[in-house]
Amino acid sequence: MKHILTQPFFVNILPFSPGNEKKVADCAKDYAAKTGNKIVLYMLIMDVEYPAEKKIAHAVESYRKLKKELADSDLQLGVLIQSILGHVPRGHKKFEPWTRTRDIDGKNVRYCILDPRMQDYVFKMTKAIAAENPCFIMTDDDCRSFSPKAECFCDLHTAEFNKRMKTSYTPKEYIALVKKSKPGDAVFNTFRKLQEEQVVLTLKTVRKAIDSVNPAIPTGNCLSGWEQPFGHEIAKSINGKGLPKIMRIGNALYLEFDPKRDFPYIAAKTMAMRQYYPEVDFLLDESDNYPHSLFGRSSRNFHAKITSSLFFGLAGAKLWLVNMFKGDVPMAQKYTDILAKNRLVYPELVKLAKESKQSGVIIPSYSKPHSWHPTATGELMKEDDNWGEILFAMYGIPWKMSVDRKEKGIYAIAGAKAVDRLTDAEIRELLGKKLLLDGVAATAFCKRGFSEYLGVMAEKKSYRGGMILDKQTGKRYWADGHPERPFLTVKDATVLAEFQYKTNSADPDYKVSGPAVTLYKNKLGGRVCVTAYCVKKYQVQTNTDPFKNYVVSLLDYLNGEPLPYLVKDYQNVSVFSRTQKTGEEVLAVYALSFDRLDPINIRCARKPETVEYLATDGTWKKADHTFADGTLTIRHGLEFFECIFLKIK
């Protein structure tokens, strides 16, 4: 089976269609011929219904028919066990007499894996599937301890909790304890471990059944969004001996809303998760275009998400129903077409990621959860209010997420939560670097006792200041008036910009109300730039040309010289970069404006020797470009959500 374990690792899910296996096979053959992707997984919905074992035979029979229809092709047929525990409660009328899971609201929901009868069902079901020798078996994200509320408080789990804690609580009392628990206390830790074991036991049972038939069958799992901080043990639990760990992360965002916000959000989330799971060999993108139509997600958006994920270091993607059908409705061909057009681009991006290191301004991500709780599961390995996804991602400034606090380059931190998740040792490490702080982060640093390394004291204070004067250039910028904006009391720092205001609109002169931006070289060897500006979403002044100039100037001041590359154009454009071992810089440019980006104007710190772009045949070709006055002009225009990859030497 190892011959299928190459990257990019694309798997396409085929709909469970008993009686229509030939139709599925014909669509799959067409998909493979066009896209070059040979691995397809037949969706089998195997959560317990009554009677349980009858379902196994029905599913296996349909799989065999599909396999027969594909016998004359070179497709590799595997299985997605699309549900084992079940994603949500079913409206069953009859139930097996097995222990049901109980959620944090006290409701009986699914079947509990601690019941040996449930374990026996999972083993028999998986063994029957493995006996058909699929090329790959993947479990879905229903293998989780949420349904959708936190589990499990059944009698079996309550007894196990009491055994470990040496207590005698009832399920109702156990629920109350968990609701009141705090991250890190004994109740929280014990419950969280039991949640993890609920999933791990399920997947270990799956793996045990596969090994009883053929240990060479590779496996993977889909990580639940509710349990993203705890996927390490889950990924290991289904992994076969001597086989790579394969896990699909939960980085989808269903439906298209605001591209200049949604795309950077998913980019930040994906980068943070790639950093968080370095031990997973094949980390897959959740390329689910739910509700599986162009109304929900355009093909360009679909392609942009896949290419950016590969650029960030993911190994492939789990696709849903591409070139297939949903009921009687065929899937839009544009998804197939864009995969077919770029079939040779994807392998080159995977190769590029392996041979280079991501570069750009560094946004800290995290290697452990901080405030995650079973009643509040939204915490990610990054904070939403960050410089990268809110500002750099629309200004064309390369950026990245990183758990490493020792890298060379500029670090940028925004918000109190981002600071709360850092240890004192991490803060001290960062203060010895080039560091950009927004006003809220600076206030949090000062509260933690680090003001001496900032050269200012940042604290909450009401004051006027509708404009910012850049003292280096003499230019004024529209200031934010966010209620969390601090006042900066200067100790030893240099003031780069100051807040100004007029007493009335007719007044020809501005009055100074306080520092807006400071720069300080501290005794740790760091250069720290503090701005009173607060990085928050949906602030009007950030959507202006002068404010982009202001942010770029901050980074240039802090860097001590102009940044290596950034897109100069005044419209929404996201840029990511990677540095190759041979010295070339590769820029991934994504147009996020409804207006065509043509040409692309890139500010370069140095004159390029060569400029190439990645063509759809997977090769690097000379780009149509000119260079003058520090600006590289690329004459390859981009429409909305189109992307281009540029290699600059």
XYZ file of C-alpha atoms in Angstrom:
649
model
C 0.000 0.000 0.000
C 2.960 2.352 0.502
C 3.010 3.288 -3.183
C 0.008 5.591 -2.666
C 1.721 7.503 0.144
C 3.211 10.268 -1.964
C 2.701 14.021 -1.794
C 0.624 15.882 -2.715
C -1.795 13.428 -1.149
C -5.234 14.259 -2.533
C -8.231 12.129 -1.613
C -11.659 12.744 -3.122
C -14.773 11.573 -1.283
C -17.336 9.631 -3.296
C -20.984 9.687 -2.178
C -22.455 6.507 -0.698
C -24.791 5.486 -3.492
C -26.151 1.940 -3.228
C -27.716 1.034 -6.560
C -25.795 3.795 -8.358
C -22.282 2.375 -8.111
C -21.725 2.517 -11.877
C -22.591 6.213 -11.951
C -20.153 6.880 -9.117
C -17.448 4.871 -10.898
C -17.933 6.714 -14.193
C -17.669 10.070 -12.433
C -14.564 8.921 -10.538
C -12.847 7.769 -13.740
C -13.558 11.105 -15.385
C -12.248 12.946 -12.303
C -9.009 10.956 -12.327
C -8.473 11.399 -16.067
C -8.819 15.174 -15.761
C -7.060 15.906 -12.469
C -4.476 13.127 -12.345
C -5.574 12.307 -8.783
C -6.026 8.554 -8.390
C -7.125 8.098 -4.768
C -10.875 8.093 -4.118
C -12.605 7.186 -0.869
C -16.088 5.692 -0.775
C -18.143 7.267 1.986
C -19.622 4.656 4.355
C -21.943 5.951 7.070
C -21.423 3.452 9.872
C -22.693 5.015 13.110
C -25.004 2.674 14.986
C -28.540 2.241 13.734
C -30.896 -0.570 14.659
C -30.086 -3.372 14.059
C -26.395 -2.464 14.008
C -24.789 -5.381 12.209
C -27.245 -5.380 9.307
C -25.737 -2.057 8.264
C -22.268 -3.581 7.884
C -23.295 -6.086 5.237
C -25.229 -3.445 3.305
C -22.236 -1.070 3.196
C -19.727 -3.759 2.213
C -22.004 -4.994 -0.588
C -22.125 -1.507 -2.139
C -18.336 -1.124 -1.776
C -17.777 -4.395 -3.632
C -20.007 -3.292 -6.488
C -18.123 -0.007 -6.803
C -14.767 -1.787 -6.685
C -15.917 -4.060 -9.505
C -16.969 -1.061 -11.609
C -13.498 0.456 -11.111
C -11.616 -2.759 -11.872
C -10.709 -1.636 -15.396
C -9.188 1.652 -14.184
C -6.006 2.651 -12.351
C -7.915 4.344 -9.536
C -7.055 3.457 -5.950
C -10.250 2.860 -3.981
C -10.304 3.459 -0.241
C -12.916 4.169 2.396
C -13.971 7.174 4.410
C -15.798 5.791 7.449
C -17.859 8.933 7.480
C -19.411 8.238 10.846
C -18.688 5.781 13.651
C -19.800 7.568 16.797
C -22.000 9.949 14.797
C -21.658 13.690 14.239
C -24.965 14.664 15.862
C -27.882 12.829 17.490
C -30.069 10.804 15.144
C -33.836 10.658 15.463
C -33.885 6.905 16.063
C -37.054 5.091 17.027
C -35.275 1.884 18.029
C -31.984 1.547 19.856
C -29.478 -1.161 20.625
C -29.456 -1.931 24.380
C -25.992 -0.439 24.770
C -24.778 2.397 26.972
C -25.578 5.782 25.479
C -23.297 8.789 25.756
C -24.589 11.619 27.930
C -23.683 15.210 27.074
C -23.079 18.164 29.343
C -26.783 19.085 29.122
C -27.667 15.653 30.526
C -29.072 14.303 27.254
C -28.485 10.756 25.966
C -26.963 11.176 22.531
C -24.774 8.494 20.896
C -23.338 5.106 21.928
C -20.454 5.064 24.382
C -17.199 3.421 23.335
C -16.549 2.319 26.937
C -19.338 -0.219 26.487
C -17.672 -3.454 25.269
C -20.639 -4.035 22.951
C -19.915 -0.770 21.151
C -16.240 -1.672 20.911
C -17.220 -5.031 19.446
C -19.395 -3.317 16.826
C -16.610 -0.922 15.808
C -14.158 -3.817 15.562
C -16.459 -6.017 13.469
C -17.487 -3.142 11.204
C -13.901 -2.056 10.555
C -12.677 -5.625 10.075
C -15.352 -6.213 7.430
C -14.243 -3.070 5.576
C -10.536 -3.900 5.895
C -11.200 -7.385 4.477
C -12.064 -5.681 1.163
C -8.446 -4.448 1.039
C -9.054 -0.705 0.505
C -5.984 1.356 -0.373
C -6.584 3.711 2.557
C -9.053 4.029 5.433
C -9.909 7.411 6.916
C -12.180 8.173 9.857
C -14.203 11.368 9.965
C -14.427 14.090 12.599
C -17.395 12.449 14.312
C -14.690 10.574 16.237
C -14.752 13.257 18.866
C -16.002 13.840 22.396
C -18.659 16.360 21.349
C -22.073 15.653 19.831
C -22.139 18.678 19.514
C -22.086 19.323 23.290
C -19.269 17.978 25.456
C -19.346 14.295 26.453
C -19.316 11.931 28.230
C -21.199 11.777 31.525
C -22.753 8.338 31.184
C -22.666 5.887 34.098
C -19.511 4.218 32.756
C -17.590 7.473 32.363
C -18.841 8.800 35.705
C -17.632 5.619 37.396
C -14.225 5.985 35.736
C -14.000 9.630 36.820
C -14.839 8.651 40.400
C -12.249 5.877 40.307
C -9.493 8.261 39.253
C -10.532 11.064 41.584
C -11.468 8.771 44.504
C -14.935 10.333 44.660
C -18.537 9.139 44.397
C -20.357 11.718 42.284
C -23.516 11.049 40.321
C -23.591 11.913 36.596
C -25.581 15.050 37.394
C -23.051 16.139 40.009
C -20.201 15.283 37.623
C -21.694 17.592 34.992
C -21.933 20.433 37.508
C -18.303 19.913 38.535
C -17.038 20.087 34.961
C -19.049 23.216 34.211
C -17.435 24.930 37.201
C -13.937 23.605 36.524
C -11.044 25.808 35.449
C -8.317 24.925 32.935
C -5.549 23.132 34.796
C -7.473 22.057 37.895
C -7.901 18.379 38.791
C -11.501 18.088 37.599
C -10.701 19.742 34.270
C -7.590 17.630 33.677
C -9.307 14.357 34.521
C -12.365 15.112 32.395
C -10.242 16.298 29.470
C -8.145 13.111 29.656
C -11.314 11.009 29.600
C -12.521 12.959 26.566
C -9.246 12.282 24.791
C -9.401 8.597 25.705
C -12.957 8.381 24.355
C -11.627 9.308 20.914
C -8.345 7.408 21.219
C -10.099 4.171 22.235
C -12.415 4.468 19.235
C -9.530 4.926 16.802
C -7.344 2.281 18.446
C -10.229 -0.157 18.025
C -10.370 0.776 14.346
C -6.623 0.239 13.973
C -6.715 -3.071 15.875
C -9.399 -4.367 13.511
C -7.390 -3.316 10.448
C -4.229 -4.936 11.804
C -6.117 -8.191 12.319
C -6.650 -8.276 8.545
C -3.775 -6.369 6.930
C -1.392 -4.160 8.969
C -0.109 -2.580 5.734
C -3.342 -0.642 5.122
C -2.577 3.042 5.820
C -5.010 5.081 7.867
C -5.752 8.670 8.776
C -8.227 10.687 10.786
C -10.108 13.964 10.485
C -9.596 16.216 13.476
C -12.645 17.814 15.050
C -12.647 21.592 15.282
C -13.675 21.384 18.941
C -10.591 19.370 19.823
C -7.893 21.029 17.771
C -5.632 21.668 20.791
C -5.632 17.942 21.603
C -5.001 16.211 18.273
C -1.526 14.825 18.966
C -2.597 11.611 20.725
C -5.566 11.274 18.387
C -3.303 11.283 15.315
C -1.050 8.623 16.842
C -3.892 6.343 17.915
C -4.971 5.313 14.406
C -1.484 5.233 12.930
C -0.233 1.888 11.624
C 3.227 0.589 12.530
C 5.842 1.895 10.102
C 3.304 4.064 8.287
C 3.154 7.882 8.160
C 0.751 9.738 10.402
C -2.022 11.271 8.297
C -4.504 13.809 9.654
C -6.911 16.254 8.094
C -6.994 19.449 10.129
C -10.186 21.407 10.733
C -9.440 24.524 8.684
C -12.548 24.849 6.537
C -14.757 27.924 6.486
C -18.097 27.189 4.907
C -19.596 29.794 2.579
C -17.991 32.952 1.218
C -18.567 36.183 3.106
C -15.800 38.811 3.221
C -12.785 37.567 1.198
C -10.306 40.074 2.634
C -11.165 38.771 6.129
C -11.999 35.101 5.496
C -8.918 34.199 3.461
C -6.402 35.702 5.941
C -8.273 34.104 8.865
C -8.011 30.647 7.312
C -4.398 31.310 6.312
C -3.475 32.207 9.899
C -5.350 29.197 11.264
C -3.692 26.846 8.773
C -0.183 28.170 9.419
C -0.706 27.911 13.181
C -1.920 24.321 12.917
C 0.983 23.308 10.680
C 3.258 24.676 13.413
C 1.261 22.907 16.131
C 1.472 19.424 14.601
C 5.077 19.048 13.377
C 5.030 15.320 14.132
C 2.192 14.584 11.670
C 3.756 13.467 8.383
C 0.773 14.164 6.111
C -1.276 17.097 7.345
C -4.220 17.577 4.982
C -6.277 20.633 4.113
C -10.023 20.512 4.750
C -10.949 21.431 1.173
C -14.661 21.022 1.764
C -16.720 23.336 -0.448
C -19.872 22.741 1.607
C -22.744 23.078 0.712
C -21.042 21.751 -2.411
C -22.080 24.339 -4.931
C -20.692 27.549 -6.410
C -23.264 29.462 -4.362
C -21.259 28.492 -1.296
C -17.686 28.634 -2.605
C -16.235 29.715 -5.921
C -13.694 27.510 -7.672
C -11.084 30.294 -7.384
C -11.592 30.417 -3.623
C -11.354 26.616 -3.533
C -8.067 26.707 -5.463
C -6.652 29.613 -3.428
C -7.234 27.709 -0.198
C -5.554 24.559 -1.517
C -2.512 26.367 -2.947
C -1.968 28.499 0.149
C -2.192 25.422 2.393
C 0.419 23.622 0.288
C 2.582 26.767 0.343
C 2.378 26.701 4.162
C 3.609 23.093 4.245
C 0.517 20.903 4.176
C 0.857 17.614 2.307
C -2.423 17.523 0.396
C -6.160 17.841 0.719
C -9.357 15.984 1.467
C -11.776 16.933 -1.311
C -15.525 16.469 -1.190
C -17.587 15.110 -4.090
C -15.492 16.769 -6.810
C -16.850 15.694 -10.226
C -19.546 13.759 -8.373
C -23.177 14.448 -7.562
C -25.314 15.150 -4.528
C -28.610 13.366 -4.858
C -29.600 14.022 -8.451
C -27.616 17.262 -8.657
C -24.197 17.100 -10.373
C -21.303 18.931 -8.749
C -20.228 22.088 -10.581
C -17.582 21.269 -13.177
C -15.583 24.386 -12.318
C -14.115 22.581 -9.299
C -12.884 19.777 -11.548
C -11.647 22.227 -14.173
C -9.511 24.259 -11.799
C -7.935 21.122 -10.315
C -7.262 19.851 -13.838
C -5.742 23.156 -14.955
C -3.365 23.217 -11.982
C -2.651 19.502 -11.624
C 1.081 20.116 -12.160
C 1.199 23.210 -9.946
C 0.288 21.358 -6.752
C 3.288 18.953 -6.762
C 5.664 21.876 -7.354
C 4.236 23.741 -4.353
C 4.726 20.701 -2.126
C 8.317 20.399 -3.381
C 8.879 24.115 -2.814
C 7.648 23.938 0.785
C 10.019 21.061 1.536
C 13.019 22.914 0.101
C 12.462 26.340 1.663
C 11.526 28.154 4.840
C 8.597 30.504 5.205
C 9.597 34.126 5.740
C 7.933 37.448 6.517
C 6.918 39.376 9.631
C 6.378 36.841 12.439
C 3.057 36.567 14.293
C 3.356 34.348 17.391
C 1.264 31.197 17.409
C 1.131 28.798 20.330
C 2.217 25.272 21.237
C -0.366 24.641 23.952
C -3.929 25.681 24.820
C -4.496 28.472 27.292
C -8.169 28.954 28.162
C -9.850 26.118 26.215
C -12.768 24.642 28.146
C -15.391 21.999 27.216
C -18.035 24.701 27.507
C -16.005 27.204 25.429
C -14.121 25.387 22.693
C -13.351 28.241 20.304
C -9.722 28.786 21.313
C -7.265 28.250 18.468
C -3.488 28.124 18.316
C -3.523 31.787 17.280
C -5.387 34.896 18.385
C -7.818 36.591 16.007
C -6.741 40.185 16.692
C -3.310 39.999 15.085
C -1.303 42.221 12.771
C -1.060 39.557 10.095
C -4.613 38.684 9.205
C -6.082 42.129 9.958
C -3.529 44.444 8.322
C -0.570 42.762 6.600
C -2.875 40.399 4.712
C -4.652 43.233 2.927
C -1.604 45.508 2.548
C 0.535 43.012 0.600
C 3.095 42.583 3.413
C 4.520 39.045 3.770
C 3.837 37.472 7.178
C 3.709 34.098 8.870
C 2.702 32.353 12.094
C 5.375 30.732 14.271
C 5.738 28.978 17.636
C 9.486 29.684 17.542
C 10.525 32.686 19.640
C 14.176 32.601 18.524
C 13.865 33.382 14.803
C 15.557 36.316 13.139
C 13.199 38.957 11.826
C 10.398 41.196 13.056
C 7.843 39.872 15.542
C 4.469 41.633 15.741
C 2.092 41.209 18.679
C -1.371 42.658 19.168
C -3.949 42.359 21.926
C -3.934 41.335 25.581
C -4.861 37.686 24.898
C -1.773 37.218 22.738
C 0.381 38.443 25.615
C -1.484 36.365 28.213
C -0.493 33.217 26.316
C 3.219 34.044 26.526
C 5.397 33.027 29.475
C 7.716 35.566 31.083
C 10.644 33.723 29.505
C 9.060 34.009 26.054
C 8.388 37.719 26.561
C 11.983 38.322 27.581
C 13.179 36.400 24.507
C 10.956 38.501 22.228
C 12.090 41.756 23.842
C 15.585 40.945 22.615
C 14.315 40.890 19.009
C 12.830 43.411 16.614
C 9.368 43.708 18.119
C 6.231 45.611 17.083
C 3.515 46.046 19.708
C 0.059 47.516 19.324
C -1.336 49.627 22.149
C -3.213 46.833 23.917
C -0.225 44.468 23.787
C 2.080 47.226 25.069
C -0.291 47.838 27.991
C -0.262 44.117 28.784
C 3.564 44.033 28.659
C 3.673 46.916 31.129
C 1.214 45.215 33.474
C 3.501 42.185 33.435
C 6.419 44.405 34.548
C 8.325 44.793 31.275
C 7.948 48.550 30.677
C 11.669 49.166 31.142
C 12.348 47.204 27.941
C 9.801 49.249 25.977
C 11.121 52.677 26.898
C 7.538 53.780 27.640
C 4.743 53.160 30.087
C 1.501 52.279 28.280
C -1.639 52.703 30.339
C -5.303 53.426 29.869
C -6.047 57.136 29.746
C -8.541 59.292 27.888
C -7.067 61.890 25.519
C -7.677 63.516 22.163
C -5.823 62.731 18.973
C -7.625 62.420 15.676
C -4.491 62.553 13.528
C -1.020 61.006 13.641
C 1.987 63.062 12.545
C 4.897 60.968 11.295
C 7.846 63.036 12.498
C 10.194 61.351 10.024
C 8.231 62.340 6.908
C 5.985 65.163 8.095
C 2.909 63.291 6.808
C -0.326 62.993 8.756
C -2.545 59.940 9.038
C -6.067 59.442 10.259
C -5.807 57.988 13.783
C -8.037 55.400 15.379
C -10.062 56.374 18.405
C -10.418 52.902 19.876
C -11.463 52.944 23.564
C -8.542 50.644 24.471
C -5.956 53.005 22.963
C -3.381 53.691 25.710
C -1.427 56.808 26.538
C 2.331 56.379 26.112
C 4.443 58.032 28.785
C 7.948 58.193 27.328
C 10.895 57.173 29.457
C 13.885 56.607 27.184
C 12.292 55.841 23.805
C 12.490 57.961 20.658
C 9.160 59.398 19.532
C 8.603 58.597 15.844
C 5.049 59.908 15.611
C 2.650 61.883 17.758
C -1.082 62.313 18.141
C -2.451 65.710 17.142
C -5.826 67.395 17.139
C -7.488 70.713 16.362
C -9.618 72.579 18.861
C -12.043 73.256 15.994
C -12.128 72.577 12.257
C -11.246 76.183 11.380
C -8.096 76.178 13.499
C -5.034 76.254 11.180
C -2.764 74.700 13.789
C -2.635 71.258 15.363
C -2.065 70.636 19.060
C -0.011 67.682 20.320
C -1.729 65.317 22.742
C 0.933 62.650 23.180
C 3.211 60.083 21.522
C 1.674 57.776 18.934
C 4.722 55.657 18.009
C 8.014 55.105 19.814
C 11.186 53.180 19.064
C 13.565 51.938 21.749
C 16.777 49.909 21.776
C 16.810 48.123 25.115
C 19.525 46.485 27.206
C 18.527 43.034 25.916
C 19.646 44.127 22.457
C 16.112 44.421 21.116
C 14.542 47.161 18.988
C 10.980 47.665 20.226
C 8.437 49.753 18.360
C 5.331 50.633 20.367
C 2.296 52.129 18.698
C -0.760 53.274 20.586
C -2.853 52.034 17.657
C -5.066 49.036 18.553
C -5.237 46.207 16.022
C -8.929 45.395 15.717
C -11.145 44.232 12.866
C -13.392 46.543 10.885
C -11.771 49.901 11.661
C -12.470 52.401 8.912
C -9.130 54.232 8.908
C -7.175 51.034 8.231
C -8.899 50.839 4.840
C -7.083 53.889 3.481
C -3.935 54.411 1.426
C -2.196 56.637 4.017
C -2.714 54.083 6.798
C -1.020 51.404 4.708
C 1.911 53.811 4.274
C 1.932 54.368 8.041
C 2.103 50.642 8.808
C 4.833 50.091 6.215
C 6.842 52.951 7.729
C 6.599 51.339 11.190
C 8.021 48.099 9.858
C 10.777 49.887 7.951
C 11.760 51.918 11.033
C 11.848 48.787 13.151
C 13.758 46.762 10.576
C 16.392 49.483 10.194
C 16.009 49.256 6.408
C 13.148 48.699 3.955
C 11.467 45.285 4.112
C 12.759 42.921 1.389
C 9.447 42.761 -0.516
C 5.891 44.070 -0.359
C 3.154 44.786 -2.874
C 2.770 48.549 -3.339
C -0.703 48.569 -4.889
C -3.507 50.179 -2.899
C -6.073 47.394 -2.969
C -6.603 44.194 -1.023
C -3.822 41.729 -1.751
C -2.312 38.987 0.420
C 1.327 37.984 0.057
C 3.251 35.124 1.639
C 6.918 34.334 1.099
C 9.394 31.481 1.331
C 13.195 31.637 1.203
C 14.942 28.832 -0.639
C 18.291 27.395 0.413
C 19.757 28.767 -2.816
C 18.720 32.300 -1.846
C 15.709 32.840 -4.110
C 12.582 34.306 -2.552
C 9.229 32.907 -3.655
C 6.213 35.171 -3.258
C 2.643 33.852 -3.275
C 0.383 36.737 -4.318
C -3.400 36.496 -3.864
C -5.710 39.195 -5.261
C -8.517 39.842 -2.764
C -10.147 42.811 -4.474
C -13.008 42.734 -6.955
C -10.872 45.050 -9.109
C -8.281 43.426 -11.346
C -4.705 43.675 -10.051
C -2.792 44.544 -13.214
C 0.112 45.108 -13.190
C 1.469 43.914 -9.839
C 3.888 46.452 -8.355
C 6.318 45.015 -5.837
C 8.645 47.179 -3.774
C 12.059 45.458 -3.642
C 14.896 46.369 -1.319
C 17.350 45.254 -4.006
C 17.259 44.954 -7.785
C 16.337 41.397 -8.821
C 18.633 39.416 -11.109
C 15.873 37.108 -12.390
C 12.093 36.904 -11.958
C 10.097 33.772 -12.778
C 6.517 32.654 -12.295
C 5.084 29.174 -11.754
C 3.221 28.181 -14.919
C 0.350 25.702 -15.052
C 2.670 23.074 -16.542
C 4.539 23.019 -13.212
C 7.674 24.761 -14.495
C 9.161 28.156 -13.673
C 9.134 30.538 -16.636
C 10.536 34.036 -17.117
C 8.036 36.636 -15.946
C 7.143 39.670 -18.032
C 8.532 42.399 -15.808
C 10.397 45.699 -15.517
C 12.315 47.263 -12.643
C 12.702 50.967 -11.933
C 13.078 53.140 -8.815
C 12.915 50.177 -6.467
C 9.698 48.826 -7.976
C 9.371 45.472 -9.697
C 6.410 45.620 -12.084
C 4.927 42.238 -12.984
C 2.746 42.274 -16.090
C 0.716 39.209 -15.198
C -2.657 40.501 -14.040
C -4.839 38.819 -11.428
C -8.606 38.750 -11.191
C -10.440 38.389 -7.883
C -9.122 35.388 -5.894
C -6.541 34.487 -8.513
C -2.973 33.866 -7.413
C 0.529 33.856 -8.846
C 3.789 32.426 -7.508
C 6.913 34.475 -8.235
C 10.513 33.337 -7.784
C 12.876 36.273 -7.374
C 16.650 36.086 -7.313
